[in-house]
PDB file of C-alpha atoms in Angstrom:
ATOM      1  CA  LYS A 130      -0.374  -0.479  -0.020  1.00  0.00           C
ATOM      2  CA  ALA A 131       2.970   1.688   0.773  1.00  0.00           C
ATOM      3  CA  ALA A 132       4.683   1.445  -2.728  1.00  0.00           C
ATOM      4  CA  ALA A 133       1.279   2.617  -4.741  1.00  0.00           C
ATOM      5  CA  GLN A 134       1.113   5.667  -2.741  1.00  0.00           C
ATOM      6  CA  GLN A 135       4.673   6.601  -3.057  1.00  0.00           C
ATOM      7  CA  LEU A 136       4.056   5.767  -7.719  1.00  0.00           C
ATOM      8  CA  LEU A 137       0.568   7.482  -6.792  1.00  0.00           C
ATOM      9  CA  GLY A 138       2.814  10.749  -5.805  1.00  0.00           C
ATOM     10  CA  ALA A 139       5.170  10.554  -8.034  1.00  0.00           C
ATOM     11  CA  VAL A 140       2.096  10.526 -11.264  1.00  0.00           C
ATOM     12  CA  ARG A 141       0.532  13.519  -9.356  1.00  0.00           C
ATOM     13  CA  ALA A 142       3.765  15.155  -9.807  1.00  0.00           C
ATOM     14  CA  ALA A 143       4.971  14.319 -13.055  1.00  0.00           C
ATOM     15  CA  MET A 144       1.681  15.588 -14.139  1.00  0.00           C
ATOM     16  CA  ALA A 145       1.483  18.698 -12.730  1.00  0.00           C
ATOM     17  CA  GLU A 146       4.970  19.706 -14.471  1.00  0.00           C
ATOM     18  CA  GLU A 147       4.815  22.651 -16.849  1.00  0.00           C
ATOM     19  CA  GLU A 148       3.499  22.372 -20.153  1.00  0.00           C
ATOM     20  CA  GLY A 149       5.737  20.137 -22.844  1.00  0.00           C
ATOM     21  CA  GLU A 150       6.299  16.263 -22.861  1.00  0.00           C
ATOM     22  CA  VAL A 151       7.382  15.079 -19.755  1.00  0.00           C
ATOM     23  CA  GLN A 152       3.476  16.234 -18.758  1.00  0.00           C
ATOM     24  CA  GLU A 153       2.533  14.040 -21.889  1.00  0.00           C
ATOM     25  CA  GLU A 154       4.534  11.354 -20.659  1.00  0.00           C
ATOM     26  CA  ALA A 155       3.508  11.432 -17.370  1.00  0.00           C
ATOM     27  CA  HIS A 156      -0.283  11.076 -17.920  1.00  0.00           C
ATOM     28  CA  LEU A 157       0.750   8.225 -20.967  1.00  0.00           C
ATOM     29  CA  GLU A 158       2.339   7.072 -17.561  1.00  0.00           C
ATOM     30  CA  ALA A 159      -0.477   7.501 -15.566  1.00  0.00           C
ATOM     31  CA  LEU A 160      -3.104   5.953 -18.212  1.00  0.00           C
ATOM     32  CA  HIS A 161      -1.336   2.720 -18.780  1.00  0.00           C
ATOM     33  CA  THR A 162      -1.201   2.530 -14.710  1.00  0.00           C
ATOM     34  CA  LEU A 163      -4.681   2.490 -14.772  1.00  0.00           C
ATOM     35  CA  ALA A 164      -5.130   0.046 -17.146  1.00  0.00           C
ATOM     36  CA  ALA A 165      -2.763  -2.302 -14.867  1.00  0.00           C
ATOM     37  CA  LEU A 166      -4.625  -1.401 -12.023  1.00  0.00           C
ATOM     38  CA  ILE A 167      -8.082  -2.002 -13.366  1.00  0.00           C
ATOM     39  CA  GLU A 168      -6.431  -5.012 -14.846  1.00  0.00           C
ATOM     40  CA  LEU A 169      -5.522  -6.285 -11.458  1.00  0.00           C
ATOM     41  CA  LYS A 170      -8.453  -5.006 -10.028  1.00  0.00           C
ATOM     42  CA  SER A 171      -6.327  -3.004  -7.688  1.00  0.00           C
ATOM     43  CA  PRO A 172      -8.288  -0.730  -5.165  1.00  0.00           C
ATOM     44  CA  SER A 173      -5.477   2.054  -6.257  1.00  0.00           C
ATOM     45  CA  ALA A 174      -7.368   2.225  -9.656  1.00  0.00           C
ATOM     46  CA  ALA A 175     -10.067   4.185  -8.349  1.00  0.00           C
ATOM     47  CA  THR A 176      -7.033   7.222  -6.595  1.00  0.00           C
ATOM     48  CA  MET A 177      -5.330   7.121 -10.099  1.00  0.00           C
ATOM     49  CA  TYR A 178      -8.511   7.773 -11.656  1.00  0.00           C
ATOM     50  CA  LYS A 179      -9.594  10.865  -9.531  1.00  0.00           C
ATOM     51  CA  LEU A 180      -6.387  11.526 -10.133  1.00  0.00           C
ATOM     52  CA  LEU A 181      -6.976  11.572 -14.288  1.00  0.00           C
ATOM     53  CA  VAL A 182      -9.736  13.483 -14.277  1.00  0.00           C
ATOM     54  CA  ALA A 183      -8.490  16.079 -11.953  1.00  0.00           C
ATOM     55  CA  SER A 184      -5.711  16.360 -14.210  1.00  0.00           C
ATOM     56  CA  LEU A 185      -8.427  16.579 -17.276  1.00  0.00           C
ATOM     57  CA  LEU A 186      -9.373  19.641 -15.153  1.00  0.00           C
ATOM     58  CA  ASP A 187      -6.548  21.512 -14.335  1.00  0.00           C
ATOM     59  CA  ASN A 188      -4.807  21.250 -17.755  1.00  0.00           C
ATOM     60  CA  TYR A 189      -8.598  21.689 -19.816  1.00  0.00           C
ATOM     61  CA  ALA A 190      -7.000  24.878 -21.608  1.00  0.00           C
ATOM     62  CA  ARG A 191      -4.334  22.677 -22.781  1.00  0.00           C
ATOM     63  CA  GLN A 192      -6.364  21.288 -25.683  1.00  0.00           C
ATOM     64  CA  ARG A 193      -3.594  18.785 -26.928  1.00  0.00           C
ATOM     65  CA  LEU A 194      -3.136  17.424 -23.492  1.00  0.00           C
ATOM     66  CA  ARG A 195      -6.736  17.329 -23.274  1.00  0.00           C
ATOM     67  CA  LEU A 196      -7.289  15.376 -26.009  1.00  0.00           C
ATOM     68  CA  LEU A 197      -4.909  12.906 -25.212  1.00  0.00           C
ATOM     69  CA  VAL A 198      -6.119  12.009 -21.956  1.00  0.00           C
ATOM     70  CA  GLN A 199      -9.901  11.829 -23.024  1.00  0.00           C
ATOM     71  CA  GLY A 200      -9.105   9.926 -25.841  1.00  0.00           C
ATOM     72  CA  LYS A 201      -7.585   7.293 -23.446  1.00  0.00           C
ATOM     73  CA  LEU A 202     -10.254   7.304 -20.765  1.00  0.00           C
ATOM     74  CA  ALA A 203     -12.550   7.141 -23.368  1.00  0.00           C
ATOM     75  CA  ALA A 204     -11.539   4.028 -23.869  1.00  0.00           C
ATOM     76  CA  PHE A 205     -11.196   2.976 -20.971  1.00  0.00           C
ATOM     77  CA  LEU A 206     -15.305   3.937 -19.711  1.00  0.00           C
ATOM     78  CA  GLU A 207     -16.533   2.181 -23.380  1.00  0.00           C
ATOM     79  CA  SER A 208     -13.749  -1.112 -22.032  1.00  0.00           C
ATOM     80  CA  ASN A 209     -15.122  -0.670 -18.483  1.00  0.00           C
ATOM     81  CA  PRO A 210     -19.147  -0.149 -18.174  1.00  0.00           C
ATOM     82  CA  ARG A 211     -18.495  -0.442 -14.308  1.00  0.00           C
ATOM     83  CA  MET A 212     -16.495   3.260 -13.641  1.00  0.00           C
ATOM     84  CA  PRO A 213     -17.909   5.787 -12.371  1.00  0.00           C
ATOM     85  CA  VAL A 214     -18.773   9.119 -15.207  1.00  0.00           C
ATOM     86  CA  ALA A 215     -20.435  11.025 -12.230  1.00  0.00           C
ATOM     87  CA  ILE A 216     -17.013  12.705 -11.230  1.00  0.00           C
ATOM     88  CA  LEU A 217     -15.808  13.718 -14.475  1.00  0.00           C
ATOM     89  CA  VAL A 218     -19.306  14.623 -16.032  1.00  0.00           C
ATOM     90  CA  GLU A 219     -20.037  17.690 -13.978  1.00  0.00           C
ATOM     91  CA  PRO A 220     -17.228  19.155 -13.788  1.00  0.00           C
ATOM     92  CA  LEU A 221     -16.193  18.977 -17.198  1.00  0.00           C
ATOM     93  CA  MET A 222     -19.142  19.954 -18.350  1.00  0.00           C
ATOM     94  CA  ARG A 223     -18.330  23.076 -16.033  1.00  0.00           C
ATOM     95  CA  LYS A 224     -14.946  24.008 -18.111  1.00  0.00           C
ATOM     96  CA  VAL A 225     -16.317  23.339 -21.349  1.00  0.00           C
ATOM     97  CA  ARG A 226     -19.537  26.159 -20.325  1.00  0.00           C
ATOM     98  CA  GLN A 227     -16.270  28.270 -18.975  1.00  0.00           C
ATOM     99  CA  GLU A 228     -13.639  27.525 -21.773  1.00  0.00           C
ATOM    100  CA  GLY A 229     -15.392  26.334 -24.801  1.00  0.00           C
ATOM    101  CA  CYS A 230     -14.870  23.262 -26.777  1.00  0.00           C
ATOM    102  CA  VAL A 231     -13.571  21.557 -30.315  1.00  0.00           C
ATOM    103  CA  GLY A 232     -14.949  19.367 -32.487  1.00  0.00           C
ATOM    104  CA  ALA A 233     -13.185  16.200 -31.565  1.00  0.00           C
ATOM    105  CA  ASP A 234     -14.456  16.874 -27.369  1.00  0.00           C
ATOM    106  CA  LEU A 235     -18.005  16.093 -28.846  1.00  0.00           C
ATOM    107  CA  SER A 236     -16.412  12.536 -29.069  1.00  0.00           C
ATOM    108  CA  PHE A 237     -16.002  11.940 -25.919  1.00  0.00           C
ATOM    109  CA  HIS A 238     -19.274  13.779 -24.316  1.00  0.00           C
ATOM    110  CA  ARG A 239     -20.698  11.050 -26.942  1.00  0.00           C
ATOM    111  CA  VAL A 240     -18.886   8.282 -24.979  1.00  0.00           C
ATOM    112  CA  LEU A 241     -19.649   9.781 -22.003  1.00  0.00           C
ATOM    113  CA  ALA A 242     -23.258   9.692 -22.852  1.00  0.00           C
ATOM    114  CA  ARG A 243     -23.514   6.150 -23.820  1.00  0.00           C
ATOM    115  CA  HIS A 244     -21.824   4.903 -20.419  1.00  0.00           C
ATOM    116  CA  PRO A 245     -24.491   2.294 -18.636  1.00  0.00           C
ATOM    117  CA  ARG A 246     -23.532   4.681 -14.960  1.00  0.00           C
ATOM    118  CA  LEU A 247     -24.648   8.174 -16.730  1.00  0.00           C
ATOM    119  CA  GLU A 248     -27.077   9.241 -14.367  1.00  0.00           C
ATOM    120  CA  PRO A 249     -30.552  11.746 -15.266  1.00  0.00           C
ATOM    121  CA  ALA A 250     -29.003  14.517 -14.146  1.00  0.00           C
ATOM    122  CA  GLN A 251     -25.895  13.943 -15.577  1.00  0.00           C
ATOM    123  CA  ALA A 252     -27.832  13.156 -18.903  1.00  0.00           C
ATOM    124  CA  LEU A 253     -29.275  16.670 -18.566  1.00  0.00           C
ATOM    125  CA  MET A 254     -26.225  18.316 -17.928  1.00  0.00           C
ATOM    126  CA  ILE A 255     -23.950  16.771 -21.391  1.00  0.00           C
ATOM    127  CA  LEU A 256     -27.637  17.234 -23.352  1.00  0.00           C
ATOM    128  CA  ASP A 257     -27.583  21.421 -22.168  1.00  0.00           C
ATOM    129  CA  MET A 258     -24.163  21.432 -23.000  1.00  0.00           C
ATOM    130  CA  MET A 259     -24.860  19.258 -26.373  1.00  0.00           C
ATOM    131  CA  ALA A 260     -27.755  22.134 -27.161  1.00  0.00           C
ATOM    132  CA  ARG A 261     -25.658  25.228 -26.576  1.00  0.00           C
ATOM    133  CA  VAL A 262     -23.052  23.782 -29.270  1.00  0.00           C
ATOM    134  CA  ALA A 263     -25.494  22.511 -31.550  1.00  0.00           C
ATOM    135  CA  PHE A 264     -26.620  26.579 -31.729  1.00  0.00           C
ATOM    136  CA  ALA A 265     -23.889  28.375 -31.765  1.00  0.00           C
ATOM    137  CA  ASP A 266     -21.698  26.071 -33.657  1.00  0.00           C
ATOM    138  CA  ALA A 267     -22.445  25.247 -37.437  1.00  0.00           C
ATOM    139  CA  GLN A 268     -19.689  22.131 -37.373  1.00  0.00           C
ATOM    140  CA  GLY A 269     -20.470  20.501 -34.371  1.00  0.00           C
ATOM    141  CA  ALA A 270     -24.637  20.870 -34.550  1.00  0.00           C
ATOM    142  CA  VAL A 271     -24.674  17.914 -36.017  1.00  0.00           C
ATOM    143  CA  PRO A 272     -22.611  15.496 -33.838  1.00  0.00           C
ATOM    144  CA  ALA A 273     -23.981  17.441 -30.714  1.00  0.00           C
ATOM    145  CA  MET A 274     -27.784  16.653 -32.406  1.00  0.00           C
ATOM    146  CA  GLU A 275     -26.824  13.407 -32.256  1.00  0.00           C
ATOM    147  CA  CYS A 276     -25.491  13.035 -29.111  1.00  0.00           C
ATOM    148  CA  MET A 277     -28.650  14.716 -27.572  1.00  0.00           C
ATOM    149  CA  ALA A 278     -31.101  12.163 -30.051  1.00  0.00           C
ATOM    150  CA  GLU A 279     -29.044   8.819 -28.240  1.00  0.00           C
ATOM    151  CA  LEU A 280     -29.894  10.465 -24.583  1.00  0.00           C
ATOM    152  CA  LEU A 281     -33.386  11.685 -25.217  1.00  0.00           C
ATOM    153  CA  GLY A 282     -34.234   8.336 -26.571  1.00  0.00           C
ATOM    154  CA  ARG A 283     -32.543   7.038 -23.937  1.00  0.00           C
ATOM    155  CA  PHE A 284     -34.097   8.285 -21.245  1.00  0.00           C
ATOM    156  CA  ARG A 285     -37.093   9.151 -23.005  1.00  0.00           C
ATOM    157  CA  ALA A 286     -39.799   8.538 -19.950  1.00  0.00           C
ATOM    158  CA  LEU A 287     -38.555  10.689 -17.695  1.00  0.00           C
ATOM    159  CA  GLU A 288     -40.749  14.160 -16.909  1.00  0.00           C
ATOM    160  CA  SER A 289     -36.935  16.157 -17.150  1.00  0.00           C
ATOM    161  CA  MET A 290     -36.544  14.966 -21.044  1.00  0.00           C
ATOM    162  CA  HIS A 291     -39.811  16.200 -22.000  1.00  0.00           C
ATOM    163  CA  ASP A 292     -39.288  19.729 -20.140  1.00  0.00           C
ATOM    164  CA  PHE A 293     -35.497  20.064 -21.351  1.00  0.00           C
ATOM    165  CA  VAL A 294     -36.855  19.413 -25.069  1.00  0.00           C
ATOM    166  CA  GLU A 295     -39.821  21.709 -24.785  1.00  0.00           C
ATOM    167  CA  ARG A 296     -36.948  24.762 -23.946  1.00  0.00           C
ATOM    168  CA  VAL A 297     -35.119  23.839 -26.090  1.00  0.00           C
ATOM    169  CA  ALA A 298     -37.742  24.443 -28.594  1.00  0.00           C
ATOM    170  CA  ARG A 299     -38.500  27.879 -27.268  1.00  0.00           C
ATOM    171  CA  LEU A 300     -35.000  28.799 -27.065  1.00  0.00           C
ATOM    172  CA  GLY A 301     -34.729  27.377 -30.560  1.00  0.00           C
ATOM    173  CA  LEU A 302     -37.722  29.727 -31.923  1.00  0.00           C
ATOM    174  CA  GLY A 303     -36.355  32.669 -30.546  1.00  0.00           C
ATOM    175  CA  VAL A 304     -33.370  32.292 -32.356  1.00  0.00           C
ATOM    176  CA  VAL A 305     -35.484  31.945 -35.305  1.00  0.00           C
TER     177      VAL A 305
END
């Protein structure tokens, strides 16, 4: 356990390095470590996952690093349906609202939208962000609307989804 904590501390320090190759390599090593910990069913996998999520959020403005980490996390989330997404969705959507996103981010958001552990409240956060993208970004509109359609289909029985559609329809009519 002490060795695992030392490793996590070293990874955390390396991931906090100034922008550059050292930071990218540290993230890649952290992602490889996460894969190994998941395979071993180690309790330290949760800590490593939380560390990677925190670093993704802390380094959100660094697009190249963000896309690298999101791509790898997407693969983990797709192959590990039991991984929690709650610790990621709300703070990530807040970052997107504050700092924006690019087209490549939308594929990660879609992975989150498809995840089996996504809760309705988290789905609404993603829906809200996808609606913002659809209204504001012509290039991102189609993937954003596809993501919205998946989420609305998945959670169609919920009153909150009906309310969301009504709000977006009113907003859309106001734009036209």
